[in-house]
């Protein structure tokens, strides 16, 4: 695998690489070798928010952002382009842009989702939508806020707003309620930051341990704590 100049995060292992260099890597059958530029903000449509088929023709009601935080990146930004996904109306200037900006300090990480910048003729763009913000490779926070209000913890992430922490991917996931798209929205996580110790492939080690446990659980009719000691 050729790694271009700069720092890159191996998505599914959490390991950071500095290019340019050529890597000789071995991957398990369930590994996907995806490398993301350090500090990148990847827009996504969260699973379950749209149908599995025909979703390209829909404006998602929930817009997701995954931030690949690394210690050396203090800020970054991205722009999300959207149109109706179904017609050629974009040719007549019916489209929208949403800008998101990530910042990181010694004590917190934050993401500001700016008010949508859309053309006046794009009348089908939603007036409100929810957001799901994921900070990857960070420690669990001491508190989370959305637009200045405290966000409660929910292990399943079902409440809106709420936050949860995925220990297998070392990710903080914040889910917001539906809010106006013509106003800026800010997610702040205190006590959560990226750290070099999280970027040494620890995520892959956790995944391997989880896979081994699953195989053991499937191999024995009853599993006791002493079986793992």
Short mmCIF file of N, CA and C in Angstrom, two decimals, residues 12 15 19 28 41 45-46 61 71 76 85 99 103 120 123 129 135-136 173 177-178 189 217:
data_model
loop_
_atom_site.label_atom_id
_atom_site.label_comp_id
_atom_site.label_asym_id
_atom_site.label_seq_id
_atom_site.Cartn_x
_atom_site.Cartn_y
_atom_site.Cartn_z
N UNK A 12 -9.77 1.20 10.20
CA UNK A 12 -10.28 0.10 11.01
C UNK A 12 -9.27 -0.46 12.02
N UNK A 15 -4.44 2.99 13.57
CA UNK A 15 -3.01 3.28 13.55
C UNK A 15 -2.72 4.44 12.60
N UNK A 19 3.49 9.45 5.52
CA UNK A 19 3.99 9.23 4.18
C UNK A 19 4.94 10.33 3.74
N UNK A 28 -6.79 -9.39 7.76
CA UNK A 28 -7.72 -10.51 7.91
C UNK A 28 -8.83 -10.36 6.88
N UNK A 41 -12.78 15.23 8.12
CA UNK A 41 -14.17 15.15 8.56
C UNK A 41 -14.93 14.48 7.42
N UNK A 45 -24.16 9.17 5.85
CA UNK A 45 -25.56 8.98 6.19
C UNK A 45 -25.65 7.83 7.17
N UNK A 46 -26.02 8.08 8.42
CA UNK A 46 -26.06 7.01 9.43
C UNK A 46 -26.96 5.85 9.01
N UNK A 61 -32.48 12.75 6.30
CA UNK A 61 -32.99 13.52 7.44
C UNK A 61 -31.96 13.63 8.57
N UNK A 71 -3.49 14.00 17.40
CA UNK A 71 -2.92 15.02 18.30
C UNK A 71 -2.32 16.23 17.60
N UNK A 76 -9.75 21.62 11.41
CA UNK A 76 -9.96 21.21 10.02
C UNK A 76 -11.40 21.52 9.66
N UNK A 85 -30.98 14.95 -5.71
CA UNK A 85 -30.58 13.58 -5.97
C UNK A 85 -31.44 12.84 -6.98
N UNK A 99 -21.07 23.56 5.72
CA UNK A 99 -19.68 23.54 6.17
C UNK A 99 -19.61 23.11 7.63
N UNK A 103 -12.38 21.63 15.81
CA UNK A 103 -11.28 22.21 16.57
C UNK A 103 -10.97 21.31 17.76
N UNK A 120 -31.74 30.07 -3.33
CA UNK A 120 -33.12 30.40 -2.98
C UNK A 120 -34.13 29.52 -3.71
N UNK A 123 -36.02 24.80 -2.89
CA UNK A 123 -37.07 24.88 -1.88
C UNK A 123 -37.35 23.54 -1.19
N UNK A 129 -33.21 19.10 10.43
CA UNK A 129 -32.64 17.76 10.33
C UNK A 129 -31.85 17.48 11.61
N UNK A 135 -16.54 11.42 16.97
CA UNK A 135 -15.14 11.78 17.13
C UNK A 135 -14.36 10.48 17.30
N UNK A 136 -13.52 10.16 16.32
CA UNK A 136 -12.77 8.91 16.34
C UNK A 136 -11.42 9.10 17.02
N UNK A 173 -19.79 9.19 20.14
CA UNK A 173 -20.88 9.38 19.18
C UNK A 173 -21.95 10.24 19.82
N UNK A 177 -31.10 16.16 18.40
CA UNK A 177 -32.49 16.20 17.93
C UNK A 177 -32.57 16.95 16.61
N UNK A 178 -33.74 16.99 16.03
CA UNK A 178 -33.94 17.75 14.80
C UNK A 178 -33.85 19.24 15.10
N UNK A 189 -17.24 18.44 23.40
CA UNK A 189 -16.99 17.33 24.33
C UNK A 189 -15.81 17.70 25.22
N UNK A 217 -17.08 -18.28 22.70
CA UNK A 217 -18.48 -18.39 23.11
C UNK A 217 -19.23 -19.38 22.23
#
